[in-house]
């Protein structure tokens, strides 16, 4: 709930700083991530939750490592697919050129975040779960604001904040 409050509190800054066009592009970006996340994960996140209590620790570790391969492969496949259909996506959905690399990377990082918080939840590690969720949102907003102020007042700075937050959480997850 606190992460939602932080996001909501930052909203006026983004609405008053970014153009309507940039906000629209961010909407397309976010909607694409939300739409493609279940496709890229292929139900793996659900399996991680269900199988946690059914398998031994070693079996679950093998399942987890195998499960991470699926979204990595799909992300790698999405890059050339996006570039191949880029004229259609640009004309129909106003996809920006940077979407074609940014969306697959953000999808993968989003998957890793979801897998990480599922594991934390399964281990009943509420403090670390909360800390990681807060770290992600604070990193996303802080990096976005810094990039908007010092680099570029465009949707791309906000998207890079999303990317940076996902990368920080993914690094913690992998470590």
mmCIF file of C-alpha atoms in Angstrom:
data_model
loop_
_atom_site.group_PDB
_atom_site.id
_atom_site.type_symbol
_atom_site.label_atom_id
_atom_site.label_comp_id
_atom_site.label_asym_id
_atom_site.label_seq_id
_atom_site.Cartn_x
_atom_site.Cartn_y
_atom_site.Cartn_z
ATOM 1 C CA UNK A 1 0.000 0.000 0.000
ATOM 2 C CA UNK A 2 2.861 2.379 0.797
ATOM 3 C CA UNK A 3 4.317 1.905 -2.690
ATOM 4 C CA UNK A 4 0.997 2.986 -4.196
ATOM 5 C CA UNK A 5 0.933 6.070 -1.962
ATOM 6 C CA UNK A 6 4.471 6.993 -3.056
ATOM 7 C CA UNK A 7 3.545 6.536 -6.724
ATOM 8 C CA UNK A 8 0.422 8.624 -6.280
ATOM 9 C CA UNK A 9 2.368 11.357 -4.458
ATOM 10 C CA UNK A 10 4.836 11.581 -7.360
ATOM 11 C CA UNK A 11 2.076 11.832 -9.962
ATOM 12 C CA UNK A 12 1.657 15.632 -9.823
ATOM 13 C CA UNK A 13 5.350 16.112 -10.586
ATOM 14 C CA UNK A 14 5.184 13.944 -13.700
ATOM 15 C CA UNK A 15 1.860 15.379 -14.875
ATOM 16 C CA UNK A 16 3.117 18.957 -14.510
ATOM 17 C CA UNK A 17 6.558 18.278 -16.003
ATOM 18 C CA UNK A 18 5.948 15.935 -18.918
ATOM 19 C CA UNK A 19 3.873 16.822 -21.953
ATOM 20 C CA UNK A 20 0.530 15.185 -22.684
ATOM 21 C CA UNK A 21 2.211 13.355 -25.554
ATOM 22 C CA UNK A 22 4.888 11.979 -23.232
ATOM 23 C CA UNK A 23 2.259 10.808 -20.761
ATOM 24 C CA UNK A 24 0.408 9.099 -23.610
ATOM 25 C CA UNK A 25 3.607 7.377 -24.724
ATOM 26 C CA UNK A 26 4.233 6.248 -21.132
ATOM 27 C CA UNK A 27 0.694 4.851 -21.068
ATOM 28 C CA UNK A 28 1.415 2.820 -24.195
ATOM 29 C CA UNK A 29 4.727 1.685 -22.689
ATOM 30 C CA UNK A 30 3.118 0.633 -19.379
ATOM 31 C CA UNK A 31 0.157 -1.039 -21.063
ATOM 32 C CA UNK A 32 2.492 -3.027 -23.296
ATOM 33 C CA UNK A 33 4.455 -4.245 -20.273
ATOM 34 C CA UNK A 34 1.254 -5.209 -18.435
ATOM 35 C CA UNK A 35 -0.088 -6.998 -21.530
ATOM 36 C CA UNK A 36 3.108 -8.897 -22.348
ATOM 37 C CA UNK A 37 4.202 -9.887 -18.819
ATOM 38 C CA UNK A 38 1.874 -12.924 -18.588
ATOM 39 C CA UNK A 39 2.875 -13.942 -22.111
ATOM 40 C CA UNK A 40 6.596 -13.750 -21.438
ATOM 41 C CA UNK A 41 6.314 -15.567 -18.120
ATOM 42 C CA UNK A 42 4.204 -18.392 -19.615
ATOM 43 C CA UNK A 43 2.627 -19.138 -16.233
ATOM 44 C CA UNK A 44 5.986 -19.633 -14.568
ATOM 45 C CA UNK A 45 5.159 -17.252 -11.717
ATOM 46 C CA UNK A 46 2.052 -19.263 -10.890
ATOM 47 C CA UNK A 47 4.075 -22.489 -10.960
ATOM 48 C CA UNK A 48 6.660 -21.013 -8.610
ATOM 49 C CA UNK A 49 3.927 -20.297 -6.087
ATOM 50 C CA UNK A 50 2.173 -23.661 -6.376
ATOM 51 C CA UNK A 51 5.274 -25.836 -6.474
ATOM 52 C CA UNK A 52 6.940 -24.165 -3.494
ATOM 53 C CA UNK A 53 5.093 -26.351 -1.021
ATOM 54 C CA UNK A 54 5.072 -29.503 -3.163
ATOM 55 C CA UNK A 55 8.768 -29.953 -3.864
ATOM 56 C CA UNK A 56 11.930 -30.439 -1.879
ATOM 57 C CA UNK A 57 14.372 -27.565 -1.594
ATOM 58 C CA UNK A 58 16.659 -29.045 -4.282
ATOM 59 C CA UNK A 59 13.766 -29.770 -6.656
ATOM 60 C CA UNK A 60 12.448 -26.261 -6.178
ATOM 61 C CA UNK A 61 15.885 -24.739 -6.814
ATOM 62 C CA UNK A 62 16.064 -26.669 -10.103
ATOM 63 C CA UNK A 63 12.552 -25.512 -11.025
ATOM 64 C CA UNK A 64 13.430 -21.909 -10.213
ATOM 65 C CA UNK A 65 16.595 -21.882 -12.308
ATOM 66 C CA UNK A 66 14.800 -23.548 -15.220
ATOM 67 C CA UNK A 67 11.896 -21.130 -14.857
ATOM 68 C CA UNK A 68 14.203 -18.146 -15.224
ATOM 69 C CA UNK A 69 15.338 -19.384 -18.647
ATOM 70 C CA UNK A 70 11.873 -19.081 -20.223
ATOM 71 C CA UNK A 71 11.455 -15.292 -19.885
ATOM 72 C CA UNK A 72 15.099 -14.715 -20.819
ATOM 73 C CA UNK A 73 14.577 -16.611 -24.077
ATOM 74 C CA UNK A 74 11.279 -14.862 -24.799
ATOM 75 C CA UNK A 75 12.884 -11.473 -24.143
ATOM 76 C CA UNK A 76 15.687 -12.288 -26.554
ATOM 77 C CA UNK A 77 13.164 -13.390 -29.178
ATOM 78 C CA UNK A 78 11.045 -10.264 -28.698
ATOM 79 C CA UNK A 79 13.831 -7.872 -29.722
ATOM 80 C CA UNK A 80 14.125 -9.064 -33.349
ATOM 81 C CA UNK A 81 10.349 -9.609 -33.546
ATOM 82 C CA UNK A 82 9.739 -6.021 -32.431
ATOM 83 C CA UNK A 83 12.260 -4.702 -34.944
ATOM 84 C CA UNK A 84 10.686 -6.778 -37.720
ATOM 85 C CA UNK A 85 7.171 -5.508 -37.038
ATOM 86 C CA UNK A 86 8.302 -2.025 -35.982
ATOM 87 C CA UNK A 87 6.715 -0.209 -38.952
ATOM 88 C CA UNK A 88 3.312 -1.693 -38.097
ATOM 89 C CA UNK A 89 3.672 -1.036 -34.353
ATOM 90 C CA UNK A 90 4.838 2.525 -34.962
ATOM 91 C CA UNK A 91 1.983 3.306 -37.327
ATOM 92 C CA UNK A 92 -0.760 1.557 -35.377
ATOM 93 C CA UNK A 93 0.181 2.068 -31.722
ATOM 94 C CA UNK A 94 2.590 5.001 -31.932
ATOM 95 C CA UNK A 95 5.434 2.815 -30.639
ATOM 96 C CA UNK A 96 8.596 4.817 -30.230
ATOM 97 C CA UNK A 97 11.887 3.528 -31.630
ATOM 98 C CA UNK A 98 13.306 2.990 -28.120
ATOM 99 C CA UNK A 99 10.391 0.689 -27.265
ATOM 100 C CA UNK A 100 11.940 -2.055 -29.369
ATOM 101 C CA UNK A 101 14.794 -2.670 -26.964
ATOM 102 C CA UNK A 102 13.339 -1.124 -23.807
ATOM 103 C CA UNK A 103 10.176 -3.229 -23.578
ATOM 104 C CA UNK A 104 11.881 -6.669 -23.754
ATOM 105 C CA UNK A 105 14.462 -5.617 -21.157
ATOM 106 C CA UNK A 106 11.806 -4.141 -18.851
ATOM 107 C CA UNK A 107 9.661 -7.251 -19.272
ATOM 108 C CA UNK A 108 12.537 -9.444 -18.146
ATOM 109 C CA UNK A 109 13.338 -7.175 -15.194
ATOM 110 C CA UNK A 110 9.651 -7.068 -14.234
ATOM 111 C CA UNK A 111 9.519 -10.862 -14.319
ATOM 112 C CA UNK A 112 12.603 -11.081 -12.063
ATOM 113 C CA UNK A 113 11.000 -8.627 -9.623
ATOM 114 C CA UNK A 114 7.792 -10.659 -9.524
ATOM 115 C CA UNK A 115 9.710 -13.918 -9.011
ATOM 116 C CA UNK A 116 11.762 -12.306 -6.239
ATOM 117 C CA UNK A 117 8.772 -11.020 -4.298
ATOM 118 C CA UNK A 118 6.995 -14.374 -4.717
ATOM 119 C CA UNK A 119 9.983 -16.103 -3.127
ATOM 120 C CA UNK A 120 10.082 -13.553 -0.320
ATOM 121 C CA UNK A 121 6.378 -14.045 0.280
ATOM 122 C CA UNK A 122 6.766 -17.835 0.301
ATOM 123 C CA UNK A 123 9.557 -17.518 2.888
ATOM 124 C CA UNK A 124 7.311 -15.224 4.977
ATOM 125 C CA UNK A 125 10.007 -12.559 4.823
ATOM 126 C CA UNK A 126 7.647 -9.609 5.080
ATOM 127 C CA UNK A 127 10.341 -7.083 6.011
ATOM 128 C CA UNK A 128 12.527 -7.849 3.015
ATOM 129 C CA UNK A 129 9.428 -8.041 0.800
ATOM 130 C CA UNK A 130 8.432 -4.533 1.927
ATOM 131 C CA UNK A 131 11.989 -3.220 1.678
ATOM 132 C CA UNK A 132 12.431 -4.508 -1.892
ATOM 133 C CA UNK A 133 9.052 -3.115 -2.963
ATOM 134 C CA UNK A 134 9.897 0.281 -1.482
ATOM 135 C CA UNK A 135 13.421 0.220 -2.925
ATOM 136 C CA UNK A 136 11.981 -0.409 -6.371
ATOM 137 C CA UNK A 137 9.471 2.437 -6.268
ATOM 138 C CA UNK A 138 11.858 4.931 -4.644
ATOM 139 C CA UNK A 139 14.607 4.079 -7.152
ATOM 140 C CA UNK A 140 12.169 4.371 -10.053
ATOM 141 C CA UNK A 141 10.856 7.752 -8.986
ATOM 142 C CA UNK A 142 14.204 9.191 -7.882
ATOM 143 C CA UNK A 143 16.010 8.199 -11.076
ATOM 144 C CA UNK A 144 13.077 9.437 -13.166
ATOM 145 C CA UNK A 145 13.036 12.825 -11.447
ATOM 146 C CA UNK A 146 16.816 13.228 -11.718
ATOM 147 C CA UNK A 147 16.803 12.310 -15.404
ATOM 148 C CA UNK A 148 13.873 14.608 -16.107
ATOM 149 C CA UNK A 149 15.539 17.540 -14.356
ATOM 150 C CA UNK A 150 19.088 17.053 -15.579
ATOM 151 C CA UNK A 151 18.900 15.140 -18.862
ATOM 152 C CA UNK A 152 15.616 15.287 -20.732
ATOM 153 C CA UNK A 153 12.020 16.216 -19.931
ATOM 154 C CA UNK A 154 10.561 13.359 -21.932
ATOM 155 C CA UNK A 155 8.864 10.002 -21.467
ATOM 156 C CA UNK A 156 12.234 8.333 -22.018
ATOM 157 C CA UNK A 157 13.605 9.665 -18.710
ATOM 158 C CA UNK A 158 10.610 8.191 -16.871
ATOM 159 C CA UNK A 159 11.008 4.873 -18.680
ATOM 160 C CA UNK A 160 14.704 4.803 -17.814
ATOM 161 C CA UNK A 161 13.730 5.237 -14.155
ATOM 162 C CA UNK A 162 11.562 2.135 -14.512
ATOM 163 C CA UNK A 163 14.482 0.311 -16.120
ATOM 164 C CA UNK A 164 16.945 1.409 -13.416
ATOM 165 C CA UNK A 165 14.633 0.281 -10.610
ATOM 166 C CA UNK A 166 14.118 -3.089 -12.271
ATOM 167 C CA UNK A 167 17.873 -3.497 -12.738
ATOM 168 C CA UNK A 168 18.597 -2.713 -9.070
ATOM 169 C CA UNK A 169 16.052 -5.271 -7.865
ATOM 170 C CA UNK A 170 17.237 -7.867 -10.412
ATOM 171 C CA UNK A 171 20.830 -7.483 -9.223
ATOM 172 C CA UNK A 172 19.740 -7.996 -5.604
ATOM 173 C CA UNK A 173 17.675 -11.026 -6.660
ATOM 174 C CA UNK A 174 20.556 -12.606 -8.566
ATOM 175 C CA UNK A 175 23.010 -11.987 -5.725
#
